[in-house]
Coordinates of C-alpha atoms in Angstrom, one line a residue:
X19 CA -58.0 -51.2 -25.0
X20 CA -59.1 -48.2 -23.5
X21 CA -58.0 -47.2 -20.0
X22 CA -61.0 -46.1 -17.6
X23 CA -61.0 -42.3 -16.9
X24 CA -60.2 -42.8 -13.7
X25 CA -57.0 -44.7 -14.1
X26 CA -56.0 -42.3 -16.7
X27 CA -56.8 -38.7 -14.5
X28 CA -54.6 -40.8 -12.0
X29 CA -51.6 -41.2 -14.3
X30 CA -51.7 -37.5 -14.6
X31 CA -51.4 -36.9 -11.6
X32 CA -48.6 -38.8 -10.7
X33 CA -47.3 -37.3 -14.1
X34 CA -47.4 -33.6 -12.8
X35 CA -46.5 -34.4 -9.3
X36 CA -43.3 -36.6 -10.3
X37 CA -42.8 -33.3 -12.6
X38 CA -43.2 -31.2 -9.4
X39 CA -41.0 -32.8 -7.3
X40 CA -38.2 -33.1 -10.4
X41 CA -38.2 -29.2 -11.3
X42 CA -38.4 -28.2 -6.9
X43 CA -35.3 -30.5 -6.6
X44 CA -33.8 -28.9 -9.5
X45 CA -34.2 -25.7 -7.9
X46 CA -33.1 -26.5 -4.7
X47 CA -30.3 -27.6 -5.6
X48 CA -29.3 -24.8 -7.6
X49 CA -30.1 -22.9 -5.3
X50 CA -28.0 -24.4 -2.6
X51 CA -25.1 -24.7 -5.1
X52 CA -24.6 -20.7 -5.8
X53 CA -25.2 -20.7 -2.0
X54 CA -21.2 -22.9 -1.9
X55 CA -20.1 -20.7 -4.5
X56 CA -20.6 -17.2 -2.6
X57 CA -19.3 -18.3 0.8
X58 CA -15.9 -19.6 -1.2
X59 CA -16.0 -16.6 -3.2
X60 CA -15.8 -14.3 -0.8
X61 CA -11.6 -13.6 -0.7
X62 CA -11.7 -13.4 -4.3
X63 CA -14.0 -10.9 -5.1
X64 CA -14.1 -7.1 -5.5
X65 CA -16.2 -5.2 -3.2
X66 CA -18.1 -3.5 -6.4
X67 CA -19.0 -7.5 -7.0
X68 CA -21.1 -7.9 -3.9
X69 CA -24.2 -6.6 -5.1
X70 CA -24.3 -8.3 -8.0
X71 CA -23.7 -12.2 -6.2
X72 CA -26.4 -11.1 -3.5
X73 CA -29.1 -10.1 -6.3
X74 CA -28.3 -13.1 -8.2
X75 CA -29.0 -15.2 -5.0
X76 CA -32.3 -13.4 -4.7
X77 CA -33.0 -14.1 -8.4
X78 CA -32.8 -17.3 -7.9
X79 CA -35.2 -17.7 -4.4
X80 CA -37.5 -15.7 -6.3
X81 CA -38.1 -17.6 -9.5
X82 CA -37.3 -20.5 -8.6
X83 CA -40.0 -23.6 -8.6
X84 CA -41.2 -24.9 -5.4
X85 CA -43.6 -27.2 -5.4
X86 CA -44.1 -27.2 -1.1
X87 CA -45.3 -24.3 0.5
X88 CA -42.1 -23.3 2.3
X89 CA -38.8 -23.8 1.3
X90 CA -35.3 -23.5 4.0
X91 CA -32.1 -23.8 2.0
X92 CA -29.3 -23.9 4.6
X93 CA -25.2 -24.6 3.6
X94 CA -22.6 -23.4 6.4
X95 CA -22.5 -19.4 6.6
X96 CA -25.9 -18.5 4.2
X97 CA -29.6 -19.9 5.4
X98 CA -32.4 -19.0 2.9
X99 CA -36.0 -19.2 3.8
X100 CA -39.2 -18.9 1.5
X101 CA -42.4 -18.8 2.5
X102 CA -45.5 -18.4 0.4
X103 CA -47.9 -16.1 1.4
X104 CA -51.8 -14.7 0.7
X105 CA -53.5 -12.1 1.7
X106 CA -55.8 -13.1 4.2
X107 CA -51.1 -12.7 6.1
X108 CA -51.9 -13.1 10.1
X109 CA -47.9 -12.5 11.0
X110 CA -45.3 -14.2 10.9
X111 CA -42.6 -15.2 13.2
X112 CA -39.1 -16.9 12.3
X113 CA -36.6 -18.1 14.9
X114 CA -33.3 -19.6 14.8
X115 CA -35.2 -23.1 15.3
X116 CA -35.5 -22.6 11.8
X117 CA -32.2 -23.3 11.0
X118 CA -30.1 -26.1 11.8
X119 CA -27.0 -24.6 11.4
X120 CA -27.4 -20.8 13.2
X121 CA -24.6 -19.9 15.1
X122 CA -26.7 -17.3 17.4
X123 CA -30.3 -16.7 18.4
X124 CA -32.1 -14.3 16.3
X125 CA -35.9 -13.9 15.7
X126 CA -37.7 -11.8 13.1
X127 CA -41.5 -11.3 13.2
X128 CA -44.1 -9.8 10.6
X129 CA -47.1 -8.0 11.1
X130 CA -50.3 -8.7 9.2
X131 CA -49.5 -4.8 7.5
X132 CA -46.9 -6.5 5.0
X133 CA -49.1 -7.8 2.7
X134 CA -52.2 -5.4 2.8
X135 CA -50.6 -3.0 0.3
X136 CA -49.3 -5.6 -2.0
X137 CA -52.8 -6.9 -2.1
X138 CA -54.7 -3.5 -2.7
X139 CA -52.3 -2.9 -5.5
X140 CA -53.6 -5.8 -7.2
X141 CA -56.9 -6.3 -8.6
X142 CA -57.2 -10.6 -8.3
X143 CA -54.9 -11.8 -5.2
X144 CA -52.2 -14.0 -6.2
X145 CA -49.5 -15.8 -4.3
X146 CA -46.9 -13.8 -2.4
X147 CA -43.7 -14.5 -1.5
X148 CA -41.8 -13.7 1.2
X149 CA -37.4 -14.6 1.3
X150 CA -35.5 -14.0 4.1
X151 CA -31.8 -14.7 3.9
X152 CA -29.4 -15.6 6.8
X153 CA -25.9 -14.3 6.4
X154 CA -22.8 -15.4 9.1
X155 CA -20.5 -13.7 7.5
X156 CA -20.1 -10.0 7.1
X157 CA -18.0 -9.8 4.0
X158 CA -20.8 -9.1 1.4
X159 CA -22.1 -5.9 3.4
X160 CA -18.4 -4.2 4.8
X161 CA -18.7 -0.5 4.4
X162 CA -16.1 2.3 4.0
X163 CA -15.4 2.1 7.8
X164 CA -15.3 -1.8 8.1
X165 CA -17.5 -1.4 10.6
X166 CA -18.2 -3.9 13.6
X167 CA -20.9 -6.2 13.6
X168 CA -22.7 -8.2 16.3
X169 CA -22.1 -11.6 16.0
X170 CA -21.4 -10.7 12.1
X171 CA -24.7 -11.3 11.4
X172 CA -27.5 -9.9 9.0
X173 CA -30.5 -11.2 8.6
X174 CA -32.4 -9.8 5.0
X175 CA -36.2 -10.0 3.8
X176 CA -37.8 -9.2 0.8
X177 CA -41.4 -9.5 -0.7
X178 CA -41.3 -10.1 -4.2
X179 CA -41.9 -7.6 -6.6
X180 CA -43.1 -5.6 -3.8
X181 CA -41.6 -2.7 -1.6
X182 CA -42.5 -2.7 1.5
X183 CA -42.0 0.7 3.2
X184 CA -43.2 3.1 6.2
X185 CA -45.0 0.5 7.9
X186 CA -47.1 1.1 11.0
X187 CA -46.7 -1.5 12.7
X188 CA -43.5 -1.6 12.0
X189 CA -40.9 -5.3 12.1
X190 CA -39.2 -6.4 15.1
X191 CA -35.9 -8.2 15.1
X192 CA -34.0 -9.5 18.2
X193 CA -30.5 -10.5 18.1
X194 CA -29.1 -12.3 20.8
X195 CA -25.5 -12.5 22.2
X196 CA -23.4 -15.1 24.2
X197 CA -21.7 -12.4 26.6
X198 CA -22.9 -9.0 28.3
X199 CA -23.1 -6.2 25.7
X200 CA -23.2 -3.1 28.4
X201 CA -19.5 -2.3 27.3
X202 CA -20.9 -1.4 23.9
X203 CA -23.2 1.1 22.2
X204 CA -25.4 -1.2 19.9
X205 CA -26.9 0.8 17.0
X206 CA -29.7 -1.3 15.0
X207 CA -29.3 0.0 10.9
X208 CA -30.5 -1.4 7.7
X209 CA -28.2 -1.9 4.1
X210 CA -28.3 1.2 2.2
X211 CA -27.6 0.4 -1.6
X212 CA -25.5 3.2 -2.8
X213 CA -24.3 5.3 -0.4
X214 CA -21.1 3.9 -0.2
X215 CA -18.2 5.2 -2.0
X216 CA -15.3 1.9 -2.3
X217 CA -18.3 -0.6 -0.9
X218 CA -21.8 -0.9 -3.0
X219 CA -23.6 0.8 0.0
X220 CA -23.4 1.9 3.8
X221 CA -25.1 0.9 7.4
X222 CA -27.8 3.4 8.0
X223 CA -30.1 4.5 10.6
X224 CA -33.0 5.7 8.9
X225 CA -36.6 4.7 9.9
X226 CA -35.0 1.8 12.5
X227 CA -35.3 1.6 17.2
X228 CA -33.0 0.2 19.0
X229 CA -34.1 -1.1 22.1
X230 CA -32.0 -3.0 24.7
X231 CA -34.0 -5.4 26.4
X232 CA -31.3 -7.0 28.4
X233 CA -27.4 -6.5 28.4
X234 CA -27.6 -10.0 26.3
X235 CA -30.8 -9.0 23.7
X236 CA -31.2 -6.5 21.4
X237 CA -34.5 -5.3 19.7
X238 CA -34.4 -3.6 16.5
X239 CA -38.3 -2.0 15.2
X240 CA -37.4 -1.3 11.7
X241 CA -40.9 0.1 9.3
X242 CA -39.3 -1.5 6.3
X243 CA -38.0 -4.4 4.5
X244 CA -34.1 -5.0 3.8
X245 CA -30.8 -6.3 5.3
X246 CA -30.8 -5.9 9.2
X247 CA -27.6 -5.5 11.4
X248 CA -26.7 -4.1 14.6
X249 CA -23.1 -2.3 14.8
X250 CA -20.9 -2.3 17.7
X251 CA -18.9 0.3 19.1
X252 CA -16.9 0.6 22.5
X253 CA -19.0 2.5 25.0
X254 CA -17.5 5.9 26.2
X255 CA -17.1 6.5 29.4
X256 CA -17.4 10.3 31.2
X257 CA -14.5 12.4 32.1
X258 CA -14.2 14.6 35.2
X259 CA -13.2 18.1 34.5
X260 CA -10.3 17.3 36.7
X261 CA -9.2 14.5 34.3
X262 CA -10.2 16.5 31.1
X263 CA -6.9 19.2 31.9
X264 CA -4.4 17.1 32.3
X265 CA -5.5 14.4 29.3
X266 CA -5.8 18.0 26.8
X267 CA -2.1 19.2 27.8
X268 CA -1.1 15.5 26.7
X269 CA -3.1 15.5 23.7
X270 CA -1.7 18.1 22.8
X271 CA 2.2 16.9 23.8
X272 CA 1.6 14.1 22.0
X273 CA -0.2 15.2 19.0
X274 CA 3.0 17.9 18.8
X275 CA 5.2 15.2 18.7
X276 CA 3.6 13.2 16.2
X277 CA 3.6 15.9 14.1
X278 CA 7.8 16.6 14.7
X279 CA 7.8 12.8 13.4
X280 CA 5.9 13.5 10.1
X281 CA 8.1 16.5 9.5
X282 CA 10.9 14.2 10.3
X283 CA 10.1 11.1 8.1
X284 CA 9.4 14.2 5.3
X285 CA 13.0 15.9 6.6
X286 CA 13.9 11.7 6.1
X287 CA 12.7 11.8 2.2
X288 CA 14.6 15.0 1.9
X289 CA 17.5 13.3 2.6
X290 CA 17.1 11.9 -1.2
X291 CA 19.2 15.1 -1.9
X292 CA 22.2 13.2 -1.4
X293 CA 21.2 11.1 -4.3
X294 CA 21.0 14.4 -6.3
X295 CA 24.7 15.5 -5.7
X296 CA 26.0 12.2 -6.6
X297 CA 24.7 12.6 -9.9
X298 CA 26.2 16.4 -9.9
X299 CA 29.4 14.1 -9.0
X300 CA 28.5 11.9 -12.0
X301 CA 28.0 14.8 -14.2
X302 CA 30.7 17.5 -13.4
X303 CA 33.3 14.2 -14.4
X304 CA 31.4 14.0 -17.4
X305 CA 32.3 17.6 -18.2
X306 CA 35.4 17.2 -17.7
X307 CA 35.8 13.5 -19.8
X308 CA 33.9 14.8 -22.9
X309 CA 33.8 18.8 -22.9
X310 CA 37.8 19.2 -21.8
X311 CA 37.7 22.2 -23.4
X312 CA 35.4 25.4 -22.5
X313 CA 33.4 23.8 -19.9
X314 CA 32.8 27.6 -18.3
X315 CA 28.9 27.9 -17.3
X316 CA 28.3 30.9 -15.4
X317 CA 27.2 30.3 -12.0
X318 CA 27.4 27.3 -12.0
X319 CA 27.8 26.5 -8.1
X320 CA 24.8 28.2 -7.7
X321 CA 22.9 26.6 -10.5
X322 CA 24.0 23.2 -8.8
X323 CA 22.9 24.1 -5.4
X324 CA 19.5 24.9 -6.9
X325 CA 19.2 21.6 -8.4
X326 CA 20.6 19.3 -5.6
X327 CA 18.7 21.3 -3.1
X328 CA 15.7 22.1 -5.2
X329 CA 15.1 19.0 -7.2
X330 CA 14.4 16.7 -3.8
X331 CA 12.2 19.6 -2.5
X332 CA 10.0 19.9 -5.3
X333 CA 9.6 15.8 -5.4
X334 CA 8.6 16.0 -1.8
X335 CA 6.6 18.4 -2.0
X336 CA 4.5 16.9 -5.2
X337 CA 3.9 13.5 -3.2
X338 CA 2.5 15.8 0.0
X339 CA 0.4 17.7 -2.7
X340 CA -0.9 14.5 -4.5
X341 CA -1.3 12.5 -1.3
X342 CA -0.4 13.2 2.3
X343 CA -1.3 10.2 3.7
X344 CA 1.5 8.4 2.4
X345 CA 3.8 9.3 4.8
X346 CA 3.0 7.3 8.0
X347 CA 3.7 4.1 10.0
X348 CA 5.8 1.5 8.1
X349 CA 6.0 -2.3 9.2
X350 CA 9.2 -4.3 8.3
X351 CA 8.4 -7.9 8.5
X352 CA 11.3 -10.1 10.4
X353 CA 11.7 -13.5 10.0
X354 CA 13.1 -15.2 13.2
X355 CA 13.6 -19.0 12.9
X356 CA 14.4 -21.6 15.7
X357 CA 14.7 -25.1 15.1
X358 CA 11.4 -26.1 12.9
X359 CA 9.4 -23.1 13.5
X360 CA 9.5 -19.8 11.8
X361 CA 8.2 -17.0 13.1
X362 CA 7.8 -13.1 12.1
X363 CA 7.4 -10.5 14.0
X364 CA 7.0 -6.4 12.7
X365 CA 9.1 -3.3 13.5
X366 CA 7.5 -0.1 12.9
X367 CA 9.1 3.0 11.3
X368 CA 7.9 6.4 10.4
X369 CA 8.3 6.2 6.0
X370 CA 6.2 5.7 3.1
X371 CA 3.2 3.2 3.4
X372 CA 2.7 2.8 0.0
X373 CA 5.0 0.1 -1.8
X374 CA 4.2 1.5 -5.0
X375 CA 4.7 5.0 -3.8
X376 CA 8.8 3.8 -2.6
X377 CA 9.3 2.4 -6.0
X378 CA 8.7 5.6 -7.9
X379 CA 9.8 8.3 -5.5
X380 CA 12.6 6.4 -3.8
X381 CA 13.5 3.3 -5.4
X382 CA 12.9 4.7 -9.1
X383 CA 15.1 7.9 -8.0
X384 CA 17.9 5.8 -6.7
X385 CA 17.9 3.9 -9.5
X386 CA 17.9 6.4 -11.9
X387 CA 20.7 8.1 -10.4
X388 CA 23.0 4.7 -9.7
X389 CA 22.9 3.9 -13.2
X390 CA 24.1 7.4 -14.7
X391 CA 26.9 7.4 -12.3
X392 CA 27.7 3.9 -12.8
X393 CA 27.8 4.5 -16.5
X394 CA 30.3 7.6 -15.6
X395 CA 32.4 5.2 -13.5
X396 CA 32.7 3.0 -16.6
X397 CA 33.3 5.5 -19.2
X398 CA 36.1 6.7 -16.5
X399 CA 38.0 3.6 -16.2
X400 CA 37.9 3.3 -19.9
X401 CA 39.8 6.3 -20.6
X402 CA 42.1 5.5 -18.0
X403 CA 42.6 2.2 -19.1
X404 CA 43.0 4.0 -22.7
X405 CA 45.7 6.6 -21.8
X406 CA 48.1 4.2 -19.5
X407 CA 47.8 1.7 -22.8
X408 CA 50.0 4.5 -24.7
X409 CA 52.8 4.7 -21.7
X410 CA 55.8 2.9 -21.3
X411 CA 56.2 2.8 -18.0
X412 CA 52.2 2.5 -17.2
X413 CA 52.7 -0.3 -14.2
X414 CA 54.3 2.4 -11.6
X415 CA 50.5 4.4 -11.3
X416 CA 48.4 1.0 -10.9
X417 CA 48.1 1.2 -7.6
X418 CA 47.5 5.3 -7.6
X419 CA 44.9 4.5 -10.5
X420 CA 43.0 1.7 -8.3
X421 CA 42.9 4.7 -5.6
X422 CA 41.3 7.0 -7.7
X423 CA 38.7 4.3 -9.0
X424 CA 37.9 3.4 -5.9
X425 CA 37.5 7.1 -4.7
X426 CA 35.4 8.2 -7.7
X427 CA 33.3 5.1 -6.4
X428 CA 32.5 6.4 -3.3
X429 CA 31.8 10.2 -4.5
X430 CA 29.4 8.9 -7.2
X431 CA 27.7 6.6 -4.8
X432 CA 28.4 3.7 -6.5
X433 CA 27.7 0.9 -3.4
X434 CA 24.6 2.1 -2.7
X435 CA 23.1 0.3 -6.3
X436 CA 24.2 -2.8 -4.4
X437 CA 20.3 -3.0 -2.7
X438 CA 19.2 -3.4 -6.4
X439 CA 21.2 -6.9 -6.6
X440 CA 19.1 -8.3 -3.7
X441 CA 18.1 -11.6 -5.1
X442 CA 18.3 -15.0 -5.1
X443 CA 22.4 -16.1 -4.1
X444 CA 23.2 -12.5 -3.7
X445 CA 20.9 -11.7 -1.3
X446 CA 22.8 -12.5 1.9
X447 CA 26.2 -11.3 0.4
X448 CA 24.2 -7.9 -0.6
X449 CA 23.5 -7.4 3.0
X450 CA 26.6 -7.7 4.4
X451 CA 28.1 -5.6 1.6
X452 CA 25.4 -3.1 1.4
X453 CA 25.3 -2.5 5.1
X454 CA 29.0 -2.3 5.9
X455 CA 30.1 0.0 2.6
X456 CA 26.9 2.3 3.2
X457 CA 27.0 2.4 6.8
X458 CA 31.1 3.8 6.5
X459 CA 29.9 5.8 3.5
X460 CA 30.9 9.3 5.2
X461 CA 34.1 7.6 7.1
X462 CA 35.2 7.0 3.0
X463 CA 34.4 10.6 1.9
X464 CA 36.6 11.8 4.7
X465 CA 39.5 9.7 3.7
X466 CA 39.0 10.8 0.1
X467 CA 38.8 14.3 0.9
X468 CA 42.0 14.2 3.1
X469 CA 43.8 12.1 0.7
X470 CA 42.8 14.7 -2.1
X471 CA 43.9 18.0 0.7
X472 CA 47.2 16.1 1.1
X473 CA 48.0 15.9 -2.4
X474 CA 46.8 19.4 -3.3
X475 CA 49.0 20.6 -0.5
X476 CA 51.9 18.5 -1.7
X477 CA 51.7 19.8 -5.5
X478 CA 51.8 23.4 -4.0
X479 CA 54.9 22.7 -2.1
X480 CA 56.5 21.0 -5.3
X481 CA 55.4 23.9 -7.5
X482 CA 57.2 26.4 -4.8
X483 CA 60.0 25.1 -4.2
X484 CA 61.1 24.8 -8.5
X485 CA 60.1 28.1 -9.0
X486 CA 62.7 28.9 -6.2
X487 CA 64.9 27.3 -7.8
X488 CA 64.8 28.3 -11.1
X489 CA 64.9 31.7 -10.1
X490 CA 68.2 31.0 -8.0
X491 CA 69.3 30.1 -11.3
X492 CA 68.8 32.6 -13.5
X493 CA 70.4 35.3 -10.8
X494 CA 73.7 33.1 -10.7
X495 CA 74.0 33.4 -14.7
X496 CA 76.6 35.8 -16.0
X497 CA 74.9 38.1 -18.9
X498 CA 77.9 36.8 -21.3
X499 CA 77.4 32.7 -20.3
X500 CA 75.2 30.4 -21.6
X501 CA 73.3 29.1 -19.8
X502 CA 74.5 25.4 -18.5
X503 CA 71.5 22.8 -18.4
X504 CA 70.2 21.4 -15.1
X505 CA 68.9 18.3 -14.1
X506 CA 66.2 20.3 -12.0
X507 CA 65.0 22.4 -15.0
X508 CA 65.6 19.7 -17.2
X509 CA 63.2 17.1 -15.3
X510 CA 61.2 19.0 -13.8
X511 CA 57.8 20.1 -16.0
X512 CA 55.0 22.9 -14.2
X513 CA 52.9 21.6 -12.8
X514 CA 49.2 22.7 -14.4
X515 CA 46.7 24.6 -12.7
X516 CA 44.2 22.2 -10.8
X517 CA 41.2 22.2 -12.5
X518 CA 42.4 22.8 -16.0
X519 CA 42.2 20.7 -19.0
X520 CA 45.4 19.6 -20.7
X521 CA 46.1 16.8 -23.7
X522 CA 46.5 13.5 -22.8
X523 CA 48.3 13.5 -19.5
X524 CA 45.9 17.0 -18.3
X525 CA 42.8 14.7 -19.0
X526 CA 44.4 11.9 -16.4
X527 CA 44.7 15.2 -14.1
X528 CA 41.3 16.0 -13.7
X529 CA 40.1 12.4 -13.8
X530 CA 41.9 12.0 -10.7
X531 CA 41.3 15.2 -8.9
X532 CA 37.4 16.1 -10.3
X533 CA 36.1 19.5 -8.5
X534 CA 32.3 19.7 -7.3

């Protein structure tokens, strides 16, 4: 049975219409999805990725398939508006009434000059179509200077496939705010793609009016189409030439101080140089562990100088050269806990800024230099350990053994590789050790100094007072008598020039009293 021609045109009809309304629902709500995914993308993204999210978005409101004449697409931060144009255009004007969910007041309008080119261009008119885009959120279009936005808003517009430039009649946009804007200087600019160095592009002024209506309305007359926004910076107010003397001597007090600080938290680096003479420490014992004999190198004091004063230096000055900026203000985060609630609060101090920066200049260095004087340290004790093992009698030096240890720890800088065990159960023991051993780390180089003046003072005395002796001795002697033996000469050995290398017990000498 054949249908009647009317039933069947009908039954296409409904056909392509139910089509219609299937591939515009589609649309939409792909559309609306990537919409979600860009406002919850926003902390996870580079700045280099921007542009390529908001031309996606446009992709999509440009070839996508709407069956009704004008489209709104709306989630919570991004509105999208599409209207389809001819070009017979009268204007156009869109207000916030067109969006449910607009935080502020904002209206764009159109002149009947935005489709008159498109249409010359083309030899049959066709459908145009206009997208404007709503953003509430200013993280897709931060500059190098993060600059302020009103209200964070920026409202876009595009004709498809068209550019719309150097308009006559030019586009007005109004932004509107809840409070009085007279403390500011409002600036109306438009998206530049490209002119940004870390961001995809920069705020600029070019072919866009800023008038102030009222201290609560801005109007922007732009003579193109793109990204609208109107930055926001703290008015400035005029200074007497009374005020302006006064204000320039402290400028310039202040600025004069600053800059003692920076020289200071440099002078502070500097101070690194005491890592570089432990390790001098660490390797003058070394020469006299393993090279006991011949370890003459001419000028060597001032070959040491140059390195423990020179080495720092030259690191400094290579982190000024490579970046200057690093030195600066420094926040140390404090944790403060009562009851249930923790709280933090910052101290500030003039250092490094750069985390990475500490861990290769100061942390790396420190390091470094803890481990070779640690591995000194060790190699030390083992060769005490080693000679006492051959005595008879090795329990009577113990305790003068456990002095030198515990003096060659504290002129190799041994406690201050104690920061480098700050973790997990040995944090809060680190501190406590850290912070008293470091903090009395010259009190202990005094002791061990004296103790080492004393004994040096002591040995001369001894080595005096035998030679004395022995010469008593040898005046008492007749020519034709033996000579008796004495318990003095007998007992008593000379004592070795400090700072000379002997066998076996010489070695134990210098281990004990090390020279710098």
């Amino acid at each position: 049975m054949m249908l009647p021609k009317q039933t069947f045109f009908f039954l296409c009809l409904l056909a392509d219409w139910s089509w219609a309304n299937e591939a515009h629902r589609r649309a939409t709500n792909e559309t609306v999805e990537y919409m979600k995914f860009l406002e919850t993308r926003t902390f996870f993204r580079k700045r280099q990725d921007n542009q390529r999210l908001i031309h996606s978005l446009e992709a999509k409101l440009k070839n996508a398939n709407f069956s009704s004449g004008n489209v709104t697409l709306q989630t919570n931060n991004i509105q999208s508006l599409v209207f389809k144009l001819t070009c017979d255009f009268s204007g156009l004007t869109i207000n916030s009434s067109y969006l449910e969910k607009a935080q502020t007041r904002h209206i764009m309008q159109f002149p009947t000059e935005l489709t008159q080119r498109a249409c010359k261009a083309r030899e049959a008119p066709q459908e145009l179509r206009l997208i404007c885009i709503y953003f509430d959120m200013k993280y897709f279009f931060q500059d190098d200077d993060n600059s302020l936005l009103l209200n964070d808003n920026i409202l876009g517009a595009s004709l498809v496939n068209h550019s719309v430039s150097s308009l006559r009649q030019g586009i007005n946009i109004s932004f509107w705010h809840n409070e009085s804007l007279e403390r500011y200087d409002l600036t109306c600019v438009f998206w530049k793609e490209g002119a940004g160095k870390a961001s995809w592009g920069a705020w600029s002024t070019a072919g866009c009016e800023t008038i102030l209506i009222s201290s609560y309305q801005v109007l922007c007359h732009c003579d193109h189409l793109t990204y609208f926004a109107v930055l926001m910076k703290l008015s400035s107010t005029e200074i007497s030439m009374e005020l302006l003397a006064p204000l320039t001597y402290i400028s310039i007090v202040g600025c004069s101080l600053s800059t003692v600080a920076s020289l200071l938290t440099i002078l502070l680096h500097f101070y690194s140089s005491c890592l570089t003479w432990m390790a001098i420490e660490g390797f003058n014992l070394y020469l006299l562990l393993v090279r006991v004999y011949n370890i003459y190198i001419q000028r060597y004091i001032l070959k040491l100088c140059a390195f423990g004063w020179g080495f720092p230096g030259f690191v400094v000055l290579l982190l000024l050269l490579w970046k200057s900026s690093a030195y600066g203000r420094y926040e140390i985060q404090i944790k403060t806990s009562q009851e249930n609630d923790a709280n933090s609060q910052n101290t500030s101090i003039c250092w490094i800024k750069s985390m990475e920066i500490q861990w290769v200049f100061v942390m790396g260095y420190a390091g470094v230099t803890s481990l070779f004087n640690l591995v000194i340290l060790i190699w030390a004790v083992k060769m005490l350990h080693g000679l006492h093992c051959r005595e008879k009698k090795w329990e009577s030096r113990i305790c003068r053994d456990i002095t030198t240890v515990l003096g060659l720890s504290v002129l190799l800088g041994v406690t201050w590789s104690l920061p480098f065990f700050s973790f997990s159960d040995f944090l809060l023991p680190q501190l406590f050790l850290s912070t008293i051993f470091n903090s009395l780390y010259g009190f202990f180089l005094f002791l061990w100094f004296c103790a080492q003046k004393r004994h040096s003072d002591l040995e001369a005395e001894t080595s005096s007072s035998l030679q004395m002796i022995r010469t008593g001795l040898q005046s008492n002697h007749s020519p034709l008598r033996s000579p008796q033996p004495s318990s003095l000469t007998c007992s008593a050995s000379p004592v070795p020039p400090y700072g000379t290398s002997h066998q076996e017990g010489g070695v134990e000498e210098d281990m004990a009293h090390p020279e710098t």
